[in-house]
PDB file of C-alpha atoms in Angstrom:
ATOM      1  CA  UNK R  32      10.285   4.991  41.319  1.00  0.00           C
ATOM      2  CA  UNK R  33      13.658   6.217  42.171  1.00  0.00           C
ATOM      3  CA  UNK R  34      12.813   9.152  39.528  1.00  0.00           C
ATOM      4  CA  UNK R  35       9.286   9.672  40.137  1.00  0.00           C
ATOM      5  CA  UNK R  36      10.110  12.208  43.017  1.00  0.00           C
ATOM      6  CA  UNK R  37      12.147  14.591  40.500  1.00  0.00           C
ATOM      7  CA  UNK R  38      10.580  13.730  37.337  1.00  0.00           C
ATOM      8  CA  UNK R  39       7.447  14.165  35.363  1.00  0.00           C
ATOM      9  CA  UNK R  40       6.340  12.089  32.132  1.00  0.00           C
ATOM     10  CA  UNK R  41       4.166  14.080  29.872  1.00  0.00           C
ATOM     11  CA  UNK R  42       2.443  12.212  27.262  1.00  0.00           C
ATOM     12  CA  UNK R  43       0.838  14.465  24.451  1.00  0.00           C
ATOM     13  CA  UNK R  44      -2.150  11.872  24.495  1.00  0.00           C
ATOM     14  CA  UNK R  45      -3.287  13.236  27.871  1.00  0.00           C
ATOM     15  CA  UNK R  46      -3.369  16.726  26.975  1.00  0.00           C
ATOM     16  CA  UNK R  47      -4.467  16.997  23.304  1.00  0.00           C
ATOM     17  CA  UNK R  48      -7.042  15.298  21.289  1.00  0.00           C
ATOM     18  CA  UNK R  49      -4.706  13.220  19.064  1.00  0.00           C
ATOM     19  CA  UNK R  50      -5.984  10.332  17.153  1.00  0.00           C
ATOM     20  CA  UNK R  51      -4.763   6.602  16.658  1.00  0.00           C
ATOM     21  CA  UNK R  52      -3.463   5.471  13.271  1.00  0.00           C
ATOM     22  CA  UNK R  53      -6.199   3.940  11.255  1.00  0.00           C
ATOM     23  CA  UNK R  54      -4.800   0.577  10.563  1.00  0.00           C
ATOM     24  CA  UNK R  55      -5.708  -1.493   7.921  1.00  0.00           C
ATOM     25  CA  UNK R  56      -4.585  -5.319   7.286  1.00  0.00           C
ATOM     26  CA  UNK R  57      -4.090  -6.488   3.535  1.00  0.00           C
ATOM     27  CA  UNK R  58      -3.825 -10.260   3.726  1.00  0.00           C
ATOM     28  CA  UNK R  59      -2.176 -11.956   0.825  1.00  0.00           C
ATOM     29  CA  UNK R  60      -2.279 -15.887   0.224  1.00  0.00           C
ATOM     30  CA  UNK R  61       0.751 -18.086  -0.518  1.00  0.00           C
ATOM     31  CA  UNK R  62       0.568 -19.770  -3.990  1.00  0.00           C
ATOM     32  CA  UNK R  63       0.229 -23.406  -4.202  1.00  0.00           C
ATOM     33  CA  UNK R  64       3.902 -23.976  -4.483  1.00  0.00           C
ATOM     34  CA  UNK R  65       4.943 -21.743  -1.602  1.00  0.00           C
ATOM     35  CA  UNK R  66       2.385 -22.738   0.484  1.00  0.00           C
ATOM     36  CA  UNK R  67       3.784 -26.509   0.223  1.00  0.00           C
ATOM     37  CA  UNK R  68       7.076 -25.034   1.030  1.00  0.00           C
ATOM     38  CA  UNK R  69       6.129 -23.198   4.103  1.00  0.00           C
ATOM     39  CA  UNK R  70       3.920 -26.178   5.399  1.00  0.00           C
ATOM     40  CA  UNK R  71       7.082 -28.561   4.918  1.00  0.00           C
ATOM     41  CA  UNK R  72       8.959 -26.153   6.879  1.00  0.00           C
ATOM     42  CA  UNK R  73       6.767 -25.707   9.524  1.00  0.00           C
ATOM     43  CA  UNK R  74       6.191 -29.539  10.165  1.00  0.00           C
ATOM     44  CA  UNK R  75       9.444 -30.893   9.216  1.00  0.00           C
ATOM     45  CA  UNK R  76      12.050 -28.431   9.389  1.00  0.00           C
ATOM     46  CA  UNK R  77      13.267 -28.997   6.067  1.00  0.00           C
ATOM     47  CA  UNK R  78      11.944 -28.166   2.361  1.00  0.00           C
ATOM     48  CA  UNK R  79      13.616 -27.419  -1.031  1.00  0.00           C
ATOM     49  CA  UNK R  80      13.763 -24.032  -2.748  1.00  0.00           C
ATOM     50  CA  UNK R  81      14.428 -24.266  -6.174  1.00  0.00           C
ATOM     51  CA  UNK R  82      17.299 -26.802  -6.173  1.00  0.00           C
ATOM     52  CA  UNK R  83      18.615 -25.935  -2.543  1.00  0.00           C
ATOM     53  CA  UNK R  84      17.787 -27.896   0.686  1.00  0.00           C
ATOM     54  CA  UNK R  85      16.708 -25.522   3.405  1.00  0.00           C
ATOM     55  CA  UNK R  86      16.737 -26.931   6.835  1.00  0.00           C
ATOM     56  CA  UNK R  87      16.282 -25.667  10.353  1.00  0.00           C
ATOM     57  CA  UNK R  88      17.672 -26.858  13.612  1.00  0.00           C
ATOM     58  CA  UNK R  89      15.493 -25.244  16.030  1.00  0.00           C
ATOM     59  CA  UNK R  90      11.983 -23.949  16.549  1.00  0.00           C
ATOM     60  CA  UNK R  91      13.918 -20.463  16.769  1.00  0.00           C
ATOM     61  CA  UNK R  92      15.354 -20.930  13.343  1.00  0.00           C
ATOM     62  CA  UNK R  93      12.230 -22.578  11.796  1.00  0.00           C
ATOM     63  CA  UNK R  94      10.304 -19.107  13.098  1.00  0.00           C
ATOM     64  CA  UNK R  95      12.622 -17.081  11.216  1.00  0.00           C
ATOM     65  CA  UNK R  96      12.905 -18.929   7.797  1.00  0.00           C
ATOM     66  CA  UNK R  97       8.638 -19.180   7.991  1.00  0.00           C
ATOM     67  CA  UNK R  98       8.731 -15.341   8.522  1.00  0.00           C
ATOM     68  CA  UNK R  99      11.117 -15.028   5.447  1.00  0.00           C
ATOM     69  CA  UNK R 100       8.960 -17.374   3.425  1.00  0.00           C
ATOM     70  CA  UNK R 101       5.900 -15.225   4.299  1.00  0.00           C
ATOM     71  CA  UNK R 102       7.702 -12.024   3.418  1.00  0.00           C
ATOM     72  CA  UNK R 103       8.416 -13.788  -0.144  1.00  0.00           C
ATOM     73  CA  UNK R 104      12.271 -14.805   0.115  1.00  0.00           C
ATOM     74  CA  UNK R 105      14.094 -17.210   2.115  1.00  0.00           C
ATOM     75  CA  UNK R 106      17.998 -17.027   2.771  1.00  0.00           C
ATOM     76  CA  UNK R 107      19.789 -20.357   2.077  1.00  0.00           C
ATOM     77  CA  UNK R 108      23.365 -19.073   2.621  1.00  0.00           C
ATOM     78  CA  UNK R 109      25.330 -16.077   4.311  1.00  0.00           C
ATOM     79  CA  UNK R 110      24.798 -14.001   1.287  1.00  0.00           C
ATOM     80  CA  UNK R 111      22.241 -15.767  -0.811  1.00  0.00           C
ATOM     81  CA  UNK R 112      18.457 -15.349  -1.043  1.00  0.00           C
ATOM     82  CA  UNK R 113      16.050 -16.838  -2.971  1.00  0.00           C
ATOM     83  CA  UNK R 114      12.577 -15.742  -4.149  1.00  0.00           C
ATOM     84  CA  UNK R 115       9.578 -17.904  -2.946  1.00  0.00           C
ATOM     85  CA  UNK R 116       6.588 -15.704  -3.989  1.00  0.00           C
ATOM     86  CA  UNK R 117       5.645 -11.983  -5.368  1.00  0.00           C
ATOM     87  CA  UNK R 118       2.482 -11.706  -3.588  1.00  0.00           C
ATOM     88  CA  UNK R 119       3.555  -8.843  -1.161  1.00  0.00           C
ATOM     89  CA  UNK R 120       4.947  -7.240  -3.863  1.00  0.00           C
ATOM     90  CA  UNK R 121       1.715  -7.348  -5.897  1.00  0.00           C
ATOM     91  CA  UNK R 122       0.061  -6.139  -2.733  1.00  0.00           C
ATOM     92  CA  UNK R 123       2.170  -3.326  -2.691  1.00  0.00           C
ATOM     93  CA  UNK R 124       1.649  -2.357  -5.830  1.00  0.00           C
ATOM     94  CA  UNK R 125      -2.367  -2.286  -4.853  1.00  0.00           C
ATOM     95  CA  UNK R 126      -1.443   0.325  -2.291  1.00  0.00           C
ATOM     96  CA  UNK R 127       0.357   2.510  -4.324  1.00  0.00           C
ATOM     97  CA  UNK R 128      -2.537   2.466  -6.591  1.00  0.00           C
ATOM     98  CA  UNK R 129      -4.958   2.993  -4.010  1.00  0.00           C
ATOM     99  CA  UNK R 130      -3.248   5.827  -2.520  1.00  0.00           C
ATOM    100  CA  UNK R 131      -2.972   7.563  -5.573  1.00  0.00           C
ATOM    101  CA  UNK R 132       0.692   8.340  -5.641  1.00  0.00           C
ATOM    102  CA  UNK R 133       0.845   9.801  -2.184  1.00  0.00           C
ATOM    103  CA  UNK R 134       4.182   9.559  -0.459  1.00  0.00           C
ATOM    104  CA  UNK R 135       4.744   6.132   1.468  1.00  0.00           C
ATOM    105  CA  UNK R 136       6.860   5.164   4.237  1.00  0.00           C
ATOM    106  CA  UNK R 137       7.530   1.612   3.576  1.00  0.00           C
ATOM    107  CA  UNK R 138       9.042  -0.675   6.703  1.00  0.00           C
ATOM    108  CA  UNK R 139      10.527  -3.960   5.769  1.00  0.00           C
ATOM    109  CA  UNK R 140      12.243  -6.875   8.033  1.00  0.00           C
ATOM    110  CA  UNK R 141      14.399  -8.358   5.995  1.00  0.00           C
ATOM    111  CA  UNK R 142      17.496  -7.258   3.491  1.00  0.00           C
ATOM    112  CA  UNK R 143      15.745  -9.174   0.518  1.00  0.00           C
ATOM    113  CA  UNK R 144      12.604  -7.510   0.911  1.00  0.00           C
ATOM    114  CA  UNK R 145      14.302  -4.091   0.625  1.00  0.00           C
ATOM    115  CA  UNK R 146      16.027  -5.257  -2.354  1.00  0.00           C
ATOM    116  CA  UNK R 147      12.895  -6.641  -4.156  1.00  0.00           C
ATOM    117  CA  UNK R 148      11.158  -3.572  -3.072  1.00  0.00           C
ATOM    118  CA  UNK R 149      13.728  -1.453  -4.719  1.00  0.00           C
ATOM    119  CA  UNK R 150      13.621  -3.536  -8.004  1.00  0.00           C
ATOM    120  CA  UNK R 151       9.977  -3.557  -8.254  1.00  0.00           C
ATOM    121  CA  UNK R 152       9.509   0.569  -7.552  1.00  0.00           C
ATOM    122  CA  UNK R 153      12.857   2.021  -9.171  1.00  0.00           C
ATOM    123  CA  UNK R 154      11.663   5.449  -7.683  1.00  0.00           C
ATOM    124  CA  UNK R 155      11.863   3.988  -4.255  1.00  0.00           C
ATOM    125  CA  UNK R 156      14.908   5.142  -2.180  1.00  0.00           C
ATOM    126  CA  UNK R 157      16.421   3.855   1.281  1.00  0.00           C
ATOM    127  CA  UNK R 158      18.320   5.728   3.611  1.00  0.00           C
ATOM    128  CA  UNK R 159      21.124   3.490   3.505  1.00  0.00           C
ATOM    129  CA  UNK R 160      23.556   6.236   1.630  1.00  0.00           C
ATOM    130  CA  UNK R 161      23.237  10.209   1.850  1.00  0.00           C
ATOM    131  CA  UNK R 162      20.573   9.666   4.664  1.00  0.00           C
ATOM    132  CA  UNK R 163      20.322  13.439   5.445  1.00  0.00           C
ATOM    133  CA  UNK R 164      19.496  14.347   1.793  1.00  0.00           C
ATOM    134  CA  UNK R 165      17.046  11.781   1.194  1.00  0.00           C
ATOM    135  CA  UNK R 166      15.217  12.417   4.305  1.00  0.00           C
ATOM    136  CA  UNK R 167      15.046  16.309   3.202  1.00  0.00           C
ATOM    137  CA  UNK R 168      13.898  15.033  -0.108  1.00  0.00           C
ATOM    138  CA  UNK R 169      11.134  12.910   1.305  1.00  0.00           C
ATOM    139  CA  UNK R 170      10.126  15.728   3.364  1.00  0.00           C
ATOM    140  CA  UNK R 171       9.739  17.890   0.445  1.00  0.00           C
ATOM    141  CA  UNK R 172       7.857  15.142  -1.683  1.00  0.00           C
ATOM    142  CA  UNK R 173      10.660  14.378  -4.371  1.00  0.00           C
ATOM    143  CA  UNK R 174      10.716  10.519  -3.164  1.00  0.00           C
ATOM    144  CA  UNK R 175       7.467   8.930  -3.605  1.00  0.00           C
ATOM    145  CA  UNK R 176       8.514   6.322  -1.513  1.00  0.00           C
ATOM    146  CA  UNK R 177      11.252   5.925   1.396  1.00  0.00           C
ATOM    147  CA  UNK R 178      11.936   1.804   2.281  1.00  0.00           C
ATOM    148  CA  UNK R 179      13.418   1.757   5.678  1.00  0.00           C
ATOM    149  CA  UNK R 180      14.243  -0.994   8.500  1.00  0.00           C
ATOM    150  CA  UNK R 181      12.366  -0.013  11.835  1.00  0.00           C
ATOM    151  CA  UNK R 182      15.540  -0.544  13.496  1.00  0.00           C
ATOM    152  CA  UNK R 183      17.599   2.293  11.543  1.00  0.00           C
ATOM    153  CA  UNK R 184      14.145   4.332  11.394  1.00  0.00           C
ATOM    154  CA  UNK R 185      12.799   4.270  14.516  1.00  0.00           C
ATOM    155  CA  UNK R 186      14.068   7.346  16.576  1.00  0.00           C
ATOM    156  CA  UNK R 187      14.979  10.947  15.424  1.00  0.00           C
ATOM    157  CA  UNK R 188      13.562  11.083  11.952  1.00  0.00           C
ATOM    158  CA  UNK R 189      10.863  13.821  10.945  1.00  0.00           C
ATOM    159  CA  UNK R 190       9.440  12.252   8.202  1.00  0.00           C
ATOM    160  CA  UNK R 191       5.554  13.768   8.484  1.00  0.00           C
ATOM    161  CA  UNK R 192       5.840  16.798   6.254  1.00  0.00           C
ATOM    162  CA  UNK R 193       4.665  15.305   3.496  1.00  0.00           C
ATOM    163  CA  UNK R 194       3.728  11.803   4.377  1.00  0.00           C
ATOM    164  CA  UNK R 195       0.946  10.092   6.372  1.00  0.00           C
ATOM    165  CA  UNK R 196       1.065   6.600   5.090  1.00  0.00           C
ATOM    166  CA  UNK R 197       3.172   3.482   6.400  1.00  0.00           C
ATOM    167  CA  UNK R 198       3.141   0.638   4.598  1.00  0.00           C
ATOM    168  CA  UNK R 199       4.440  -2.534   6.758  1.00  0.00           C
ATOM    169  CA  UNK R 200       5.588  -4.784   3.739  1.00  0.00           C
ATOM    170  CA  UNK R 201       6.861  -7.301   7.053  1.00  0.00           C
ATOM    171  CA  UNK R 202       6.489  -7.318  10.455  1.00  0.00           C
ATOM    172  CA  UNK R 203       8.560  -8.645  13.297  1.00  0.00           C
ATOM    173  CA  UNK R 204       8.248  -9.451  17.078  1.00  0.00           C
ATOM    174  CA  UNK R 205      10.036  -6.277  18.390  1.00  0.00           C
ATOM    175  CA  UNK R 206       7.206  -3.995  19.857  1.00  0.00           C
ATOM    176  CA  UNK R 207       9.668  -1.013  20.109  1.00  0.00           C
ATOM    177  CA  UNK R 208      10.574  -1.221  16.605  1.00  0.00           C
ATOM    178  CA  UNK R 209       7.008  -1.622  15.501  1.00  0.00           C
ATOM    179  CA  UNK R 210       5.699   1.418  17.836  1.00  0.00           C
ATOM    180  CA  UNK R 211       8.796   3.723  16.944  1.00  0.00           C
ATOM    181  CA  UNK R 212       8.399   3.417  13.143  1.00  0.00           C
ATOM    182  CA  UNK R 213       4.669   4.519  12.993  1.00  0.00           C
ATOM    183  CA  UNK R 214       5.733   7.852  15.020  1.00  0.00           C
ATOM    184  CA  UNK R 215       7.972   9.023  12.224  1.00  0.00           C
ATOM    185  CA  UNK R 216       4.666  10.252  10.630  1.00  0.00           C
ATOM    186  CA  UNK R 217       2.405   9.492  13.549  1.00  0.00           C
ATOM    187  CA  UNK R 218      -0.602  11.483  14.699  1.00  0.00           C
ATOM    188  CA  UNK R 219       1.627  13.260  17.217  1.00  0.00           C
ATOM    189  CA  UNK R 220       4.026  14.372  14.596  1.00  0.00           C
ATOM    190  CA  UNK R 221       1.423  15.313  12.545  1.00  0.00           C
ATOM    191  CA  UNK R 222      -0.078  17.485  15.677  1.00  0.00           C
ATOM    192  CA  UNK R 223       3.303  19.185  16.234  1.00  0.00           C
ATOM    193  CA  UNK R 224       3.599  20.399  12.668  1.00  0.00           C
ATOM    194  CA  UNK R 225      -0.071  21.806  12.996  1.00  0.00           C
ATOM    195  CA  UNK R 226      -1.597  19.337  10.649  1.00  0.00           C
ATOM    196  CA  UNK R 227      -4.978  17.933  11.292  1.00  0.00           C
ATOM    197  CA  UNK R 228      -4.827  14.656   8.786  1.00  0.00           C
ATOM    198  CA  UNK R 229      -5.484  10.928   9.710  1.00  0.00           C
ATOM    199  CA  UNK R 230      -2.533   8.569   9.480  1.00  0.00           C
ATOM    200  CA  UNK R 231      -2.944   5.381   8.186  1.00  0.00           C
ATOM    201  CA  UNK R 232      -1.086   2.269   8.560  1.00  0.00           C
ATOM    202  CA  UNK R 233      -1.390  -0.913   5.934  1.00  0.00           C
ATOM    203  CA  UNK R 234      -0.264  -4.023   6.993  1.00  0.00           C
ATOM    204  CA  UNK R 235       0.891  -6.550   4.254  1.00  0.00           C
ATOM    205  CA  UNK R 236       0.130 -10.270   5.829  1.00  0.00           C
ATOM    206  CA  UNK R 237       0.524 -13.334   4.369  1.00  0.00           C
ATOM    207  CA  UNK R 238      -2.291 -15.475   5.712  1.00  0.00           C
ATOM    208  CA  UNK R 239      -2.156 -18.677   7.603  1.00  0.00           C
ATOM    209  CA  UNK R 240       1.525 -18.188   8.511  1.00  0.00           C
ATOM    210  CA  UNK R 241       3.487 -17.523  11.471  1.00  0.00           C
ATOM    211  CA  UNK R 242       3.055 -13.555  10.479  1.00  0.00           C
ATOM    212  CA  UNK R 243      -0.906 -13.783  11.372  1.00  0.00           C
ATOM    213  CA  UNK R 244      -0.458 -16.440  13.866  1.00  0.00           C
ATOM    214  CA  UNK R 245       2.474 -15.405  16.037  1.00  0.00           C
ATOM    215  CA  UNK R 246       3.646 -11.960  15.097  1.00  0.00           C
ATOM    216  CA  UNK R 247       0.717 -10.078  14.972  1.00  0.00           C
ATOM    217  CA  UNK R 248      -0.987 -11.402  18.490  1.00  0.00           C
ATOM    218  CA  UNK R 249       2.535 -10.581  20.354  1.00  0.00           C
ATOM    219  CA  UNK R 250       2.741  -7.173  18.917  1.00  0.00           C
ATOM    220  CA  UNK R 251      -1.188  -6.643  20.079  1.00  0.00           C
ATOM    221  CA  UNK R 252      -0.507  -8.540  23.447  1.00  0.00           C
TER     222      UNK R 252
END
């Protein structure tokens, strides 16, 4: 209110015909063993991952562990993750096939997600080292998949020149991160460089988990 007398806010959507991203949800089902582990964690705050006990001491920690398990890996100590399932990796492979090798921006929530994606897709890159060079090469089409965390790639990156597809390998509760990561390649960015192309957003979601029942409704509302 104090700034209103001296400022003006302009939203490109109020002035130009900018379309919303086309969002598609890809649901994966946890395999029986992972489903059993997930249900035990959700109901009892305890389960076994391989030979390691996994315990949650609060509802918040339980929610975090359930999100990790939905993504496919769970953190059992400060520096150790264990795989729970490969369903999301397989879903990402299907997206790569469906998009016929088009450059993909892939967003993740947990470090284990990133490591597993890089292992499954050897040509994928991150921005952790030499970020400016990799950002440039992704714009030039030399990198087929750029794997980013929304917290570090949510502002200031121009990645739209050769990419119009975002894949959310996993989703988190932070609305700002969620909105900003799509804007790296979003319709407004495409419009700014004179391209009239649809922008696609694929969300890979573990069915019947907190990702579907809590995260998505939270982001929507």
